[in-house]
mmCIF file of C-alpha atoms in Angstrom:
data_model
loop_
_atom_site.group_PDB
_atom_site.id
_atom_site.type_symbol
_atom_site.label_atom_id
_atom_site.label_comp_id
_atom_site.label_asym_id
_atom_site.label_seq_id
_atom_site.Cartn_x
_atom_site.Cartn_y
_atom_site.Cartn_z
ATOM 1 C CA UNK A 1 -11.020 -4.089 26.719
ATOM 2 C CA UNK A 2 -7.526 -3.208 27.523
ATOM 3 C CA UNK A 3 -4.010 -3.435 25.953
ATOM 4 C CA UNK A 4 -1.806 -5.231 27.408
ATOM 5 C CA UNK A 5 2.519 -5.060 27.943
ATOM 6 C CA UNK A 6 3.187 -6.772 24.277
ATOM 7 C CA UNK A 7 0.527 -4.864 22.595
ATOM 8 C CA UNK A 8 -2.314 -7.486 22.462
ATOM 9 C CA UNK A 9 -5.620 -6.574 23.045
ATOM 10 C CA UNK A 10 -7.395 -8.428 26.031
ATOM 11 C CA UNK A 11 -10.887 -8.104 27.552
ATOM 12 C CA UNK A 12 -11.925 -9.004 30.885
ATOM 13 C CA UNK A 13 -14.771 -11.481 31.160
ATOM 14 C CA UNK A 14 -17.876 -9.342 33.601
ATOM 15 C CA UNK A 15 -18.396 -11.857 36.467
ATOM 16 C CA UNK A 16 -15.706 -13.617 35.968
ATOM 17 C CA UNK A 17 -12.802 -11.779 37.057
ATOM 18 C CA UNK A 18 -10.638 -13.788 34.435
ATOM 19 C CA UNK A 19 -8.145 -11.804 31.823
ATOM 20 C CA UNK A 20 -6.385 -12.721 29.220
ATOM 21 C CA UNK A 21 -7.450 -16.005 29.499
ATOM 22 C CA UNK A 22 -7.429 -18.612 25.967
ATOM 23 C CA UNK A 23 -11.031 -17.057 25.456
ATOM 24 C CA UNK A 24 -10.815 -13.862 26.175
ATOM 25 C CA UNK A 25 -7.375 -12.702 24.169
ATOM 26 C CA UNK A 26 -7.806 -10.958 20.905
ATOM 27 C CA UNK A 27 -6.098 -9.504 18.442
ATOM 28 C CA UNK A 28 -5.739 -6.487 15.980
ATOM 29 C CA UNK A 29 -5.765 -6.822 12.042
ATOM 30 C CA UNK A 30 -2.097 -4.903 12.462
ATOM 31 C CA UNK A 31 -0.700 -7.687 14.673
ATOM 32 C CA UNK A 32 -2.911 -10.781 12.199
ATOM 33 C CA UNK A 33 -0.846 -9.148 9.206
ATOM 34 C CA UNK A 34 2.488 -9.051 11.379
ATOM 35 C CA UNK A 35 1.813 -12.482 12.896
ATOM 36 C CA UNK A 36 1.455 -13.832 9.235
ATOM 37 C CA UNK A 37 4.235 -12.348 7.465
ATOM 38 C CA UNK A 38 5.168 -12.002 3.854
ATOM 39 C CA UNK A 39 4.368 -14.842 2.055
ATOM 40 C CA UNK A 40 2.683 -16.478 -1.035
ATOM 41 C CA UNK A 41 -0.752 -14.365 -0.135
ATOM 42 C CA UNK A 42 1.471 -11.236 -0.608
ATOM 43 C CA UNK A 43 2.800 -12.572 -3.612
ATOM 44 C CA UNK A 44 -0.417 -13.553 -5.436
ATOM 45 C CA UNK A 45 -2.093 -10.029 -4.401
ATOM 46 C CA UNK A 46 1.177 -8.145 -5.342
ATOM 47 C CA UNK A 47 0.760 -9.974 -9.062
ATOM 48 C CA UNK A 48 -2.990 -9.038 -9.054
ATOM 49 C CA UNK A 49 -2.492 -5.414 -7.968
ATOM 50 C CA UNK A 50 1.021 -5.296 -10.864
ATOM 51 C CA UNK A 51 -1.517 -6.648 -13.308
ATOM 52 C CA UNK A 52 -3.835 -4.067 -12.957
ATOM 53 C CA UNK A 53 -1.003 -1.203 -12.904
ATOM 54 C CA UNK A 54 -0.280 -2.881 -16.133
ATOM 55 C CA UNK A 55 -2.833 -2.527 -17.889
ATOM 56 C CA UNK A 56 -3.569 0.974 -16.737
ATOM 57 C CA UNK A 57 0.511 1.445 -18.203
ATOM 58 C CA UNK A 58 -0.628 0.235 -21.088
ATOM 59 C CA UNK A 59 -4.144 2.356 -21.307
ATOM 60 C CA UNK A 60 -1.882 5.600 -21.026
ATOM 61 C CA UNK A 61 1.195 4.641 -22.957
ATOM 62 C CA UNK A 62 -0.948 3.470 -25.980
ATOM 63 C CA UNK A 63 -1.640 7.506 -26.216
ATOM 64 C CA UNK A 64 1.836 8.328 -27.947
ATOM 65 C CA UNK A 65 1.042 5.387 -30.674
ATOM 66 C CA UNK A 66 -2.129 6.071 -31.430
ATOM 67 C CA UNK A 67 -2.565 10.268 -31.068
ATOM 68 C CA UNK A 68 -0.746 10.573 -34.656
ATOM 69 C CA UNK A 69 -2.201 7.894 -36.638
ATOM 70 C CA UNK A 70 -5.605 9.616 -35.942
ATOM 71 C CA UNK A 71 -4.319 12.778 -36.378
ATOM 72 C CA UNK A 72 -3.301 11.628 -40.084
ATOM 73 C CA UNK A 73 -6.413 9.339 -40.462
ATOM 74 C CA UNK A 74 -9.231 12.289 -39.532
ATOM 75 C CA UNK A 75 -6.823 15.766 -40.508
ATOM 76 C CA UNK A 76 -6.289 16.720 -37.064
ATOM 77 C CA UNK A 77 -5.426 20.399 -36.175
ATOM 78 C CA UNK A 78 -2.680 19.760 -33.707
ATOM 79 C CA UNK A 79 -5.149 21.604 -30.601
ATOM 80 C CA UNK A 80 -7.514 18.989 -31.921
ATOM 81 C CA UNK A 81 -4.243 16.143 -31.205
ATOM 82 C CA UNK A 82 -3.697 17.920 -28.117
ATOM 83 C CA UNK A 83 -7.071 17.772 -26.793
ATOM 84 C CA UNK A 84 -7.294 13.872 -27.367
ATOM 85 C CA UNK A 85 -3.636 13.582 -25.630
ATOM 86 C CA UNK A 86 -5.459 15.518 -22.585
ATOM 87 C CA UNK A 87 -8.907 13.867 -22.063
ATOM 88 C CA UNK A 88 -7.515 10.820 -20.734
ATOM 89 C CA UNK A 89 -5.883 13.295 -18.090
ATOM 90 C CA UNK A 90 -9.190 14.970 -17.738
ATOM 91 C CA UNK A 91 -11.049 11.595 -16.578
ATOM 92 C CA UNK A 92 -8.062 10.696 -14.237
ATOM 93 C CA UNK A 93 -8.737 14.526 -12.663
ATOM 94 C CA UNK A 94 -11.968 13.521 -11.839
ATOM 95 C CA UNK A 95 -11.680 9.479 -11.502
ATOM 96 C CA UNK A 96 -9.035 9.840 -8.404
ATOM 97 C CA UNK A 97 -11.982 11.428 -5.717
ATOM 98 C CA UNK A 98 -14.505 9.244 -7.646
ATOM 99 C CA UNK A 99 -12.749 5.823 -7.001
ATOM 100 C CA UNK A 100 -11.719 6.819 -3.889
ATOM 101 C CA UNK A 101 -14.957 7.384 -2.058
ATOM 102 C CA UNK A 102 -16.425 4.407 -3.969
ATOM 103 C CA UNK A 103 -13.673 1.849 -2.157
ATOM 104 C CA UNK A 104 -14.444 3.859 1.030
ATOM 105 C CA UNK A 105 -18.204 3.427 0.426
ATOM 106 C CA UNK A 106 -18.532 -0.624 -0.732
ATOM 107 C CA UNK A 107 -15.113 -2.084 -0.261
ATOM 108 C CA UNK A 108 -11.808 -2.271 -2.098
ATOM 109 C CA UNK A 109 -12.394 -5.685 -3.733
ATOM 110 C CA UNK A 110 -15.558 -4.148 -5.271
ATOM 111 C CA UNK A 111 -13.628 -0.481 -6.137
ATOM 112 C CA UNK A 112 -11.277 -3.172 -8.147
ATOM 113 C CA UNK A 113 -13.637 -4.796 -9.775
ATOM 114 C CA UNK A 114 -15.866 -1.512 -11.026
ATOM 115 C CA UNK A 115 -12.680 -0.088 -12.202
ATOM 116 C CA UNK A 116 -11.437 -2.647 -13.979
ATOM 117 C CA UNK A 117 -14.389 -3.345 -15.958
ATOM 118 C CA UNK A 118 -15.473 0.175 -16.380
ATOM 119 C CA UNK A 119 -11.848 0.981 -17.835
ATOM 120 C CA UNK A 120 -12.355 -2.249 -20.297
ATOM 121 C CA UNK A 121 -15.635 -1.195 -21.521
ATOM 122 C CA UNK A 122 -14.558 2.163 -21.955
ATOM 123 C CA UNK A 123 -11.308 0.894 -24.100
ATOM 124 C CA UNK A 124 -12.936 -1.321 -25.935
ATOM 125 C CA UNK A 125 -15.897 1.748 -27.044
ATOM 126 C CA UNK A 126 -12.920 3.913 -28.230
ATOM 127 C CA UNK A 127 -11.878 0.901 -30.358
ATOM 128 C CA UNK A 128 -15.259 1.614 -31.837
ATOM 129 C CA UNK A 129 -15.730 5.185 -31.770
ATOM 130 C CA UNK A 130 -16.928 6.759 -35.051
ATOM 131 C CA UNK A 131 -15.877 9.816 -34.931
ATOM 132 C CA UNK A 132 -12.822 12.151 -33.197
ATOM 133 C CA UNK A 133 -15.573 13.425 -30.903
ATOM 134 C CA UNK A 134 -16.745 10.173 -30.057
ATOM 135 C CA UNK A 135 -13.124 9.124 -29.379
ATOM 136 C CA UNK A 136 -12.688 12.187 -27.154
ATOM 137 C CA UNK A 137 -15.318 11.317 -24.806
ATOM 138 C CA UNK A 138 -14.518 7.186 -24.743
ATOM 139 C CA UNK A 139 -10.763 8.386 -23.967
ATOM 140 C CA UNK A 140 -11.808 10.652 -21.400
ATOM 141 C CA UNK A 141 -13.891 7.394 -19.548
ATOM 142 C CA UNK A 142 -10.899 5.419 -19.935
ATOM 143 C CA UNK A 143 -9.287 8.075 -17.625
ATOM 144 C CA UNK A 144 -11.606 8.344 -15.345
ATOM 145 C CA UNK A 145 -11.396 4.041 -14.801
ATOM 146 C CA UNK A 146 -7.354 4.129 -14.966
ATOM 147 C CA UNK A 147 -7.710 6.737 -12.255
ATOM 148 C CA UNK A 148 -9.183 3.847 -10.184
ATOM 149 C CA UNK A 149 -5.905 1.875 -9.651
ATOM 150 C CA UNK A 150 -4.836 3.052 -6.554
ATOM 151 C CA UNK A 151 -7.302 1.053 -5.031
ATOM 152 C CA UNK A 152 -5.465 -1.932 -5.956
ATOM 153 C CA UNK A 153 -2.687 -0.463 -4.359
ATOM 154 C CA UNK A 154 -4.091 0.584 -1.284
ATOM 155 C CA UNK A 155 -5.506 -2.970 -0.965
ATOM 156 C CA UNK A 156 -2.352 -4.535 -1.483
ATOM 157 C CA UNK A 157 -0.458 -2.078 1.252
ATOM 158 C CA UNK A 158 -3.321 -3.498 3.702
ATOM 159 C CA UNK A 159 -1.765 -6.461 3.955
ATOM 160 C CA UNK A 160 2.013 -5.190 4.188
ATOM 161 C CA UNK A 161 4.020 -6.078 7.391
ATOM 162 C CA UNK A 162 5.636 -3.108 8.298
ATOM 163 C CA UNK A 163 9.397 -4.612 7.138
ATOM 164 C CA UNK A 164 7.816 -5.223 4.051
ATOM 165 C CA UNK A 165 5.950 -2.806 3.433
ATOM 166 C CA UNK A 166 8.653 0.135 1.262
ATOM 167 C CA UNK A 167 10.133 -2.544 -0.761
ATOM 168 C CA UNK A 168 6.511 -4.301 -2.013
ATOM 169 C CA UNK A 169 5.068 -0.854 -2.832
ATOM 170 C CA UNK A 170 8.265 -0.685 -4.902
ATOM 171 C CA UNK A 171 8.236 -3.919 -6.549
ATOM 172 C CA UNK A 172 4.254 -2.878 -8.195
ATOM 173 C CA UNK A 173 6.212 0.351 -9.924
ATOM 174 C CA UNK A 174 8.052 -2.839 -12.056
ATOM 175 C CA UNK A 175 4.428 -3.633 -13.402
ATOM 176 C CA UNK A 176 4.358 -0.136 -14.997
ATOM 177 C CA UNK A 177 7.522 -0.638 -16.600
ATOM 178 C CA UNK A 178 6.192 -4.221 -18.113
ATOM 179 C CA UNK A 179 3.272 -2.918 -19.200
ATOM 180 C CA UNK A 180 4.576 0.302 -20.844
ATOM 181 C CA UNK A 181 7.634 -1.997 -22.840
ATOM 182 C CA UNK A 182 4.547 -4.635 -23.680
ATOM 183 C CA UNK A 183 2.582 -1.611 -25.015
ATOM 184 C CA UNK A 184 5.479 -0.177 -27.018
ATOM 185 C CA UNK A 185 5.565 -3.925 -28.395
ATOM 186 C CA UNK A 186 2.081 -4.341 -29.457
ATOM 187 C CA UNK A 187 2.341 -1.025 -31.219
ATOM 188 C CA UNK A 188 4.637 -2.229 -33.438
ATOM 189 C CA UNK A 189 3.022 -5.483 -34.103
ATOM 190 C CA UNK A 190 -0.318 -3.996 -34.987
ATOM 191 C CA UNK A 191 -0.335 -0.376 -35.135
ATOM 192 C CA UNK A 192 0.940 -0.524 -39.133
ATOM 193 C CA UNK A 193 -1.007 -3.971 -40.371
ATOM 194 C CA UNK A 194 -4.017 -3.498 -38.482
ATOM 195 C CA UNK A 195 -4.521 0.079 -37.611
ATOM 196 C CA UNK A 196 -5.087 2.050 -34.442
ATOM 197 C CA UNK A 197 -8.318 0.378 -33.524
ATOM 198 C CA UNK A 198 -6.954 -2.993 -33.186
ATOM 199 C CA UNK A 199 -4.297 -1.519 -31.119
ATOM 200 C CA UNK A 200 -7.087 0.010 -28.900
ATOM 201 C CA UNK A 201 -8.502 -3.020 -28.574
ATOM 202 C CA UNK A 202 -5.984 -5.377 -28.003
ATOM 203 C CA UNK A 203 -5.009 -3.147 -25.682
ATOM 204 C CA UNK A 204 -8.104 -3.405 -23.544
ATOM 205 C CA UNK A 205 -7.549 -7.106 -22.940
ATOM 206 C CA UNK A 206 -5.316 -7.395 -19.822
ATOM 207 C CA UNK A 207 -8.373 -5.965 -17.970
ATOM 208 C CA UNK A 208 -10.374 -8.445 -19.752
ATOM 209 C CA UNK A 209 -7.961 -11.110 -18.154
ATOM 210 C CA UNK A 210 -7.724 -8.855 -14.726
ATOM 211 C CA UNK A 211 -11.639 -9.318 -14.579
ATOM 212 C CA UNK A 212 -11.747 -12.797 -14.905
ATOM 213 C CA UNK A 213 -9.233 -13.025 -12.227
ATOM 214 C CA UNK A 214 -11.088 -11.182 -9.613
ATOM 215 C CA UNK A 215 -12.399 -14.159 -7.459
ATOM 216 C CA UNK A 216 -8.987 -14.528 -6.562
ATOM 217 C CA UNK A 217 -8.807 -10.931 -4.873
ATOM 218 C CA UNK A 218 -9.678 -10.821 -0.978
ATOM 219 C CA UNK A 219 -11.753 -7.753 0.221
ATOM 220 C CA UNK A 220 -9.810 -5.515 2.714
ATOM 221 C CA UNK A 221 -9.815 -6.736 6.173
ATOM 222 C CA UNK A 222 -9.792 -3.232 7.786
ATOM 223 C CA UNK A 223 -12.734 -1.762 5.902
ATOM 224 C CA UNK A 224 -14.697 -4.669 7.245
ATOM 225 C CA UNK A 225 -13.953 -3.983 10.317
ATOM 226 C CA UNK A 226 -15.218 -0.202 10.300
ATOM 227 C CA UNK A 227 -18.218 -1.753 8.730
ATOM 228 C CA UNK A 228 -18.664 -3.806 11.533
ATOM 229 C CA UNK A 229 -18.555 -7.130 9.814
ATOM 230 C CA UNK A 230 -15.899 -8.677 11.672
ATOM 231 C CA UNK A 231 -16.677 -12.123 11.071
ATOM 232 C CA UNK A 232 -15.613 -11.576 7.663
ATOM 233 C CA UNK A 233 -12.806 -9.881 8.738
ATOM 234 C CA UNK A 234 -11.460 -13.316 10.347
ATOM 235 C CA UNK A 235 -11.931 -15.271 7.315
ATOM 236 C CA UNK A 236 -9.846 -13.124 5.091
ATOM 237 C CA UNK A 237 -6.987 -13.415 8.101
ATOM 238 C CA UNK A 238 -7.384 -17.124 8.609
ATOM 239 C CA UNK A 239 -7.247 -17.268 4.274
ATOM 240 C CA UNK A 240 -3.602 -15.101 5.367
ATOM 241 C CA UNK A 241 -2.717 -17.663 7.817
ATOM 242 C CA UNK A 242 -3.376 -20.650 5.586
ATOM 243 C CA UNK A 243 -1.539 -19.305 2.475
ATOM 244 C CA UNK A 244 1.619 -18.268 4.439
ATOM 245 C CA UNK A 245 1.744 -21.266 6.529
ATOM 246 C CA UNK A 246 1.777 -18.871 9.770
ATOM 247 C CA UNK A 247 -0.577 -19.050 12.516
ATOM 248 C CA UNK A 248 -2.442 -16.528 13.550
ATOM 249 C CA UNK A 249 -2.401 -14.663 16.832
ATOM 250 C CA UNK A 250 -3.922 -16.609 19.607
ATOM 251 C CA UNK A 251 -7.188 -15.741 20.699
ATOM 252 C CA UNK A 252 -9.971 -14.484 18.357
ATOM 253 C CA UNK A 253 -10.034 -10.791 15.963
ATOM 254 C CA UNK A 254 -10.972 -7.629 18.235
ATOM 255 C CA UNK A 255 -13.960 -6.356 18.011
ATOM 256 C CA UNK A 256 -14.836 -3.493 15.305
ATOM 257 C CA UNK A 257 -13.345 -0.067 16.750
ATOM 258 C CA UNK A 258 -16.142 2.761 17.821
ATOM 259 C CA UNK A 259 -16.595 4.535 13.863
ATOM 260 C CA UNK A 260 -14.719 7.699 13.484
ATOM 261 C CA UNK A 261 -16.115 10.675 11.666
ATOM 262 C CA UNK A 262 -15.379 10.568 7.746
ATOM 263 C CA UNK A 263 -12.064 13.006 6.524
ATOM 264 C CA UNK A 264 -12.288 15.133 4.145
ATOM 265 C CA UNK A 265 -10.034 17.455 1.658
ATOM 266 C CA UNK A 266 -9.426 20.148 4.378
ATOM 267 C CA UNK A 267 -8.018 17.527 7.132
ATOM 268 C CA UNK A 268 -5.152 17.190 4.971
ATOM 269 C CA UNK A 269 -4.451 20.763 5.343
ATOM 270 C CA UNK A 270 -4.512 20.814 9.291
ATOM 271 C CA UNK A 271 -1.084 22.259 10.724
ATOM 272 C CA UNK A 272 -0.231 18.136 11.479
ATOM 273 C CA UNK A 273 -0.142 17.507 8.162
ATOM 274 C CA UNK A 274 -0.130 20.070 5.472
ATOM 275 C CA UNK A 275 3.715 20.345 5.217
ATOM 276 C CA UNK A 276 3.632 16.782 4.328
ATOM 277 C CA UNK A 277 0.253 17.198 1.532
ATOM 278 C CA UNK A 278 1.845 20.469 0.303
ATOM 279 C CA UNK A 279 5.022 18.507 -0.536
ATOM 280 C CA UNK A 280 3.237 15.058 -2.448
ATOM 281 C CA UNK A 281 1.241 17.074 -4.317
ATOM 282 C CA UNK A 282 4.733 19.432 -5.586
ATOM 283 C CA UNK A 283 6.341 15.836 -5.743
ATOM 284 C CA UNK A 284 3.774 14.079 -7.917
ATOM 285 C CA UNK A 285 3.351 17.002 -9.979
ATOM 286 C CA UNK A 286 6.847 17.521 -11.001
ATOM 287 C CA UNK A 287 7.139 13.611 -11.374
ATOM 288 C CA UNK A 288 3.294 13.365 -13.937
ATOM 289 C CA UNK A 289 4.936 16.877 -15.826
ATOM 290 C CA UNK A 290 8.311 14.895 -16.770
ATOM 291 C CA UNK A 291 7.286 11.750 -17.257
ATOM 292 C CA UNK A 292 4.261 12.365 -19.321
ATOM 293 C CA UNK A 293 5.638 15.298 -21.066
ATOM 294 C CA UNK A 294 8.682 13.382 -22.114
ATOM 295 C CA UNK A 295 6.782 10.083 -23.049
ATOM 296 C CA UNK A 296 3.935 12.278 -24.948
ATOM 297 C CA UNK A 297 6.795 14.622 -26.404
ATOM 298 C CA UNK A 298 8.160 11.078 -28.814
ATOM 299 C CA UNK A 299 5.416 11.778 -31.147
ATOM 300 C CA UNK A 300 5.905 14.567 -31.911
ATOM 301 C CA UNK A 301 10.013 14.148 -32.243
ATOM 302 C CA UNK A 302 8.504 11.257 -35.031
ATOM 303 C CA UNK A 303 6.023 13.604 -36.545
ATOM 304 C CA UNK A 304 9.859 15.894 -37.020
ATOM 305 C CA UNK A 305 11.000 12.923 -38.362
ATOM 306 C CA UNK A 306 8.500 11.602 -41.089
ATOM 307 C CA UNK A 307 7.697 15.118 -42.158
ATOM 308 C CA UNK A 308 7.871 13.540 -45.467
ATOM 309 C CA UNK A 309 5.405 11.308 -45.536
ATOM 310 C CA UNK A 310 1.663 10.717 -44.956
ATOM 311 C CA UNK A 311 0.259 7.743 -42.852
ATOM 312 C CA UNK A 312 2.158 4.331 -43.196
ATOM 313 C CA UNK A 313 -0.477 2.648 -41.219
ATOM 314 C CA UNK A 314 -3.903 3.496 -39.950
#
């Protein structure tokens, strides 16, 4: 197989002595994505992937509503409040390498799914939890699944053209935003008539919807590729092709590339790239101390507040 002036990938029929011919041209899943373009596939996948980034919003925000009404309803110490503020936190901590070698392992459409329902089962539990430790440990689950989402991202930056790729990974951060405002919503709908367990559990349901919506999400064309199932492969592109309106590249998908040994934690520490790892990590960790910390912080600034009075809902 060679590559040829424009960047296609050709093979040359043994025997034959013909190249590039209608039969014999190929292409790469880079150039079937850039063939396709940005189009109502994208747009579908970008609301699946927002939905689930939702709901994960809402799993965290729902953390500054509910820490205080249990802290009145079971007598909390506050390191007893600050302990159920920092499970969740505990579970994503461990969820993030989890998740990550499980959409590696069996697919990203799968990693979706077994976040998405573990995350709902483990909400809807802490609705249910009968006492603070209980709670603890349900919370800390629901980390662990919310830690999951960037599979949905990942999935959706699969099928990115390049020109579109900065301002579509963008666009998903507006799902957060939704999802925290809807949270902040539902909180004071429910939070005061119907108590911190409703709020819990009506706060599990957009994963409940996200579930039921999951036929709809395509499994990544590249891992099936390294798994050698290239067949597959095709039919996701041609489902790319059809939904855009754009044909594909002439010729038939490439076969599978030769497997390359699996990565681990210490490649992202080689000279090529630690600079670069040293500097996300700084990045995201000054960007999870602020936001959190300020979002977390509210309570207590209404705890300050209401000093006065015992629970008003709960």
């Amino acid at each position: 197989m060679a590559k040829g002036a424009q960047g296609r990938y050709v093979s040359v029929e043994e025997g034959t002595g013909r190249s590039r011919s209608e039969g014999s041209v190929t292409y790469s899943p880079d150039q079937a994505v850039e063939g396709c373009g940005f189009g109502r596939f994208q747009i579908v996948l970008c609301c699946l992937a927002g939905f689930c980034w939702m709901a994960d919003a809402m799993e965290t925000m729902l953390l500054a509503f509910v820490t205080p009404a249990v802290r009145c309803e079971w007598n909390l110490s506050d390191g007893a409040a600050a302990v159920l503020t920092s499970c969740v936190f505990v579970g994503m901590l461990v969820g993030a390498y989890v998740w990550g070698r499980v959409s590696d392992t069996y697919g990203r459409r799968r990693g979706f799914l077994f976040c998405t329902l573990f995350t709902l089962v483990a909400g809807v539990l802490s609705a249910a939890a009968p006492s603070f430790e209980f709670l603890v440990f349900f919370r800390t689950l629901v980390g662990f699944g919310v830690a999951g989402a960037h599979v949905a991202f990942t999935l959706f930056a699969e099928f990115l053209p390049a020109s579109q790729r900065a301002i579509s990974m963008l666009m998903l951060e507006l799902f957060w935003a939704v999802g925290s405002m809807v949270e902040s919503g539902l909180a004071w709908t429910v939070l005061e008539p119907l108590g911190w367990r409703a709020l819990l559990l009506f706060s599990s349901l957009p994963l409940l919807a996200l579930a039921l919506l999951f036929p709809m999400v395509p499994e990544s064309p590249r891992f099936l590729m390294i798994k050698g199932r290239r067949d597959e492969a095709e039919r996701v592109f041609e489902r790319l092709a059809e939904m855009n309106k754009r044909p594909l590249p002439p010729g038939r998908l490439a076969d599978p590339p030769r497997a390359e040994p699996a990565k681990g934690f210490k490649d992202l520490l080689v000279p090529e790239f630690r600079h670069t790892s040293v500097l996300l990590w700084f990045m995201w960790f000054v960007l999870a101390f602020t936001y959190y910390g300020l979002v977390l912080f509210n309570q207590e600034l209404f705890r300050e507040e209401n000093a006065g009075h015992r629970c008003g809902y709960g």
